Amino acid sequence: MTYDSENIFAKILREEIPCDKVYEDDFALAFNDINPQAPVHVLVIPKGEYVSMADFTATASAELIAGFFRAVGQVARDLNLEQPGYRILANAGDDAHQEVPHLHIHIFGGKKLGPMLVR
Ligand code: 5GP
């Protein structure tokens, strides 16, 4: 799938539209989801043009891949989610109902999330 540089997260990365930022470094940006599905619902996106996890892991540099996943872990720690726990999720493609075609990891927490799917 070709990257659409006009997708909403590309615009957030370019600071053309605002976000409620919770973390940023050279590799990743994390911000609160506009329509939270749990008391904590943060999105972490890599800095670069990647549609999905498959795209990202096939084409991004090792430095960016490492930095992105470190950022996900850092956000979970910063939000004090290690205890009592949290869930990460990344949708890819139509069957998973991926709405925004820029790789993003959802971090859910702040309540008992139930078995597996959020809803
Ligand atoms: P997906 O279904 O692609 O995995 O998730 C996309 C997520 O992006 C949804 O949870 C949706 O609420 C969130 N989202 C869509 N547009 C915006 C936006 O403009 N700002 C923020 N912060 N979140 C957004």
mmCIF file of C-alpha atoms in Angstrom, residues 41-104:
data_model
loop_
_atom_site.group_PDB
_atom_site.id
_atom_site.type_symbol
_atom_site.label_atom_id
_atom_site.label_comp_id
_atom_site.label_asym_id
_atom_site.label_seq_id
_atom_site.Cartn_x
_atom_site.Cartn_y
_atom_site.Cartn_z
ATOM 1 C CA HIS A 41 -5.730 5.517 25.341
ATOM 2 C CA VAL A 42 -2.512 6.731 23.774
ATOM 3 C CA LEU A 43 -1.327 6.348 20.190
ATOM 4 C CA VAL A 44 2.372 5.971 19.427
ATOM 5 C CA ILE A 45 3.501 6.617 15.867
ATOM 6 C CA PRO A 46 6.914 6.347 14.235
ATOM 7 C CA LYS A 47 8.491 9.410 12.654
ATOM 8 C CA GLY A 48 8.480 8.345 9.035
ATOM 9 C CA GLU A 49 6.154 7.269 6.266
ATOM 10 C CA TYR A 50 4.998 3.754 7.202
ATOM 11 C CA VAL A 51 1.518 2.399 6.606
ATOM 12 C CA SER A 52 1.625 -0.716 8.750
ATOM 13 C CA MET A 53 3.749 -2.951 10.957
ATOM 14 C CA ALA A 54 4.667 -5.101 7.939
ATOM 15 C CA ASP A 55 5.720 -2.016 5.967
ATOM 16 C CA PHE A 56 7.645 -0.569 8.932
ATOM 17 C CA THR A 57 9.549 -3.726 9.847
ATOM 18 C CA ALA A 58 10.423 -4.409 6.186
ATOM 19 C CA THR A 59 11.634 -0.928 5.262
ATOM 20 C CA ALA A 60 12.577 1.165 8.333
ATOM 21 C CA SER A 61 16.126 1.334 9.652
ATOM 22 C CA ALA A 62 17.115 -0.836 12.594
ATOM 23 C CA GLU A 63 17.701 2.377 14.568
ATOM 24 C CA LEU A 64 14.174 3.628 13.923
ATOM 25 C CA ILE A 65 12.579 0.244 14.655
ATOM 26 C CA ALA A 66 14.453 0.018 17.956
ATOM 27 C CA GLY A 67 13.733 3.646 18.809
ATOM 28 C CA PHE A 68 10.042 3.290 18.073
ATOM 29 C CA PHE A 69 9.598 0.219 20.263
ATOM 30 C CA ARG A 70 11.672 1.797 23.026
ATOM 31 C CA ALA A 71 9.314 4.778 22.866
ATOM 32 C CA VAL A 72 6.273 2.505 23.269
ATOM 33 C CA GLY A 73 7.811 1.010 26.395
ATOM 34 C CA GLN A 74 8.853 4.419 27.669
ATOM 35 C CA VAL A 75 5.314 5.761 27.338
ATOM 36 C CA ALA A 76 3.928 2.768 29.245
ATOM 37 C CA ARG A 77 6.448 3.417 32.025
ATOM 38 C CA ASP A 78 5.845 7.180 32.031
ATOM 39 C CA LEU A 79 2.114 6.580 32.424
ATOM 40 C CA ASN A 80 2.777 4.185 35.337
ATOM 41 C CA LEU A 81 1.059 1.351 33.516
ATOM 42 C CA GLU A 82 3.541 -1.454 34.237
ATOM 43 C CA GLN A 83 1.454 -2.112 37.314
ATOM 44 C CA PRO A 84 -1.543 -2.574 37.137
ATOM 45 C CA GLY A 85 -1.023 -3.414 33.457
ATOM 46 C CA TYR A 86 -1.976 -2.328 29.977
ATOM 47 C CA ARG A 87 -2.589 -3.562 26.447
ATOM 48 C CA ILE A 88 -0.939 -2.626 23.166
ATOM 49 C CA LEU A 89 -2.600 -3.148 19.805
ATOM 50 C CA ALA A 90 -1.881 -2.255 16.183
ATOM 51 C CA ASN A 91 -4.564 -2.576 13.528
ATOM 52 C CA ALA A 92 -3.497 -3.300 9.948
ATOM 53 C CA GLY A 93 -5.746 -3.290 6.928
ATOM 54 C CA ASP A 94 -9.453 -3.602 6.318
ATOM 55 C CA ASP A 95 -10.194 -6.718 8.395
ATOM 56 C CA ALA A 96 -8.644 -5.034 11.440
ATOM 57 C CA HIS A 97 -10.527 -1.783 10.712
ATOM 58 C CA GLN A 98 -7.383 0.329 10.402
ATOM 59 C CA GLU A 99 -8.735 3.843 9.970
ATOM 60 C CA VAL A 100 -5.529 5.839 9.674
ATOM 61 C CA PRO A 101 -2.934 4.548 7.174
ATOM 62 C CA HIS A 102 0.116 5.506 9.256
ATOM 63 C CA LEU A 103 1.458 2.808 11.605
ATOM 64 C CA HIS A 104 0.258 3.401 15.153
#
